[in-house]
XYZ file of C-alpha atoms in Angstrom:
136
model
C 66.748 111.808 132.276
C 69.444 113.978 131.591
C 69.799 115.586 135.213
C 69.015 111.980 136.646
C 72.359 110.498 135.038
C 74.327 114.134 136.125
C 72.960 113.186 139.720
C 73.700 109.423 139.874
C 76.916 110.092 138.966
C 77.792 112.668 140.745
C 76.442 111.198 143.992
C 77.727 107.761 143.754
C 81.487 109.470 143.285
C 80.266 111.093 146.455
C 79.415 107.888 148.346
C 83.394 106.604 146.419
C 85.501 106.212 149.374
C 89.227 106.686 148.448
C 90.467 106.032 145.020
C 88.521 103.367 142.996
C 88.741 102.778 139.318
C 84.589 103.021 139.565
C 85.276 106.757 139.635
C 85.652 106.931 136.219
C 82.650 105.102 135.332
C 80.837 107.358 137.967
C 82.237 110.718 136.132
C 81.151 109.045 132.916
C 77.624 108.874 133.604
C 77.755 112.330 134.870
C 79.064 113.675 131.485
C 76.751 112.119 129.529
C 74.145 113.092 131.610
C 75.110 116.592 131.276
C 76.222 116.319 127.122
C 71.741 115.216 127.019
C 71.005 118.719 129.021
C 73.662 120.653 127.477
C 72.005 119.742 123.589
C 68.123 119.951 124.714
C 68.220 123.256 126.121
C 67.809 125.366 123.220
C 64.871 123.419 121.405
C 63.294 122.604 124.971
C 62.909 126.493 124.560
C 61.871 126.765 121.310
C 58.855 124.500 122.252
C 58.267 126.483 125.199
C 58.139 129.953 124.044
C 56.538 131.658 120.890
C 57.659 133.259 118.636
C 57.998 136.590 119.673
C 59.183 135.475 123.275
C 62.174 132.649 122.186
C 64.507 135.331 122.445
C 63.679 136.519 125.551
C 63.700 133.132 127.460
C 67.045 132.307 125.656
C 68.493 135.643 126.961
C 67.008 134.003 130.225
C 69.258 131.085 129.803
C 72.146 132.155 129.031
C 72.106 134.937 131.570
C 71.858 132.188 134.223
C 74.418 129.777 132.327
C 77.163 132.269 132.552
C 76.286 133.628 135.978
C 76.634 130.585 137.352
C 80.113 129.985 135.354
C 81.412 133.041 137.434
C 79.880 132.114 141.073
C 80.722 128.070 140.285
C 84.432 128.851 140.330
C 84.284 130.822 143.863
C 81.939 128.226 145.164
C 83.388 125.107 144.087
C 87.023 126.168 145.262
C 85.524 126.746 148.696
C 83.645 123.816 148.633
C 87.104 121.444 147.773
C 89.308 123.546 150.480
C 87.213 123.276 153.218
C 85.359 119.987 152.726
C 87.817 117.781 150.121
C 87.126 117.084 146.390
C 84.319 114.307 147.330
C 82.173 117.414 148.316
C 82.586 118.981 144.851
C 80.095 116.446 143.730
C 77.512 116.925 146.020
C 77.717 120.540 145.559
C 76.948 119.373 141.586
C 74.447 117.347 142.339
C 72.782 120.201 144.600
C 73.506 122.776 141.620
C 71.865 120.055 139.183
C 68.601 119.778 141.328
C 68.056 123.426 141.553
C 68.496 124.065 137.520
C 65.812 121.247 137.489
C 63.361 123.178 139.545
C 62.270 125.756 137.157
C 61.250 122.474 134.713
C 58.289 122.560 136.855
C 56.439 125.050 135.086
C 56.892 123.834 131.794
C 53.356 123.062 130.649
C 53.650 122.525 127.185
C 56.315 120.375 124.940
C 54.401 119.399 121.797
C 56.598 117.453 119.755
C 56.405 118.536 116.257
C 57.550 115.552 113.302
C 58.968 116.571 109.858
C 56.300 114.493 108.416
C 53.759 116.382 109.795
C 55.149 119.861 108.886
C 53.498 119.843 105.412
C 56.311 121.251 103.290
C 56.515 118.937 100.981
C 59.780 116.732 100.923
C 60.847 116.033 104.562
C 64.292 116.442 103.636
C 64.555 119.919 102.302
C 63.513 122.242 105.152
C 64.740 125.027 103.929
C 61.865 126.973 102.506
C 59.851 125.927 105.581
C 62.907 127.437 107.981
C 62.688 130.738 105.660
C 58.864 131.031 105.775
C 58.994 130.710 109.687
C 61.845 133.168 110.014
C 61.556 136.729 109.097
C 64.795 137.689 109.240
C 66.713 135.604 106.811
């Protein structure tokens, strides 16, 4: 849902001709969009990996989240000198769509309830969080 609000609003501001105060509501969308991705990355991989591999696919991540914050700022300025600012959106929406790709082979995403965790009171996690994690 998240990347579908990043793409509506980055396209419609796109399809904005001129100045319109709709841009705003456009760029809106698009930030909330991204603020949903932005805060589901990190347990969408903790539901996807095990234990011994969460590190390695969040090494993953982040290894592509800051590569692409040092090619972005080449590609974007590029994209606004030659084309115009409008373009800068597209390009987002095309950037959006290809971090979406790899979503495809996520087979698993088991949602797991504090209820159903057995440990007692719901509200104090904290010896479950120990048990499950070695190091602390």
């Amino acid at each position: 849902m998240g990347i579908g609000l990043m793409c509506l609003g980055g396209f419609c501001v796109f399809l904005t001709q001129g100045y319109s105060p709709m841009i705003y509501v456009w760029v809106s969308i698009a930030g909330i969009g991204m603020g949903t991705v932005a805060t589901t990355i990190y347990p969408m991989i903790m539901e996807v990996a095990s234990e011994k591999t969460t590190g390695r696919y969040t090494g993953y991540y982040y290894t592509a989240s800051m590569s692409a914050q040092i090619i972005t700022p080449v590609l974007s300025g590029a994209v606004m000198e030659f084309n115009g600012y409008r373009y800068l959106y597209l390009y987002a929406v095309t950037c959006a769509i290809f971090a979406a790709l790899p979503l495809i082979f996520v087979k698993k995403g088991n949602t797991v309830l504090l209820k159903d965790l057995e440990i007692g009171d719901p509200g104090n996690c904290s010896s479950y969080i120990r048990d499950r994690n070695p190091v602390g």
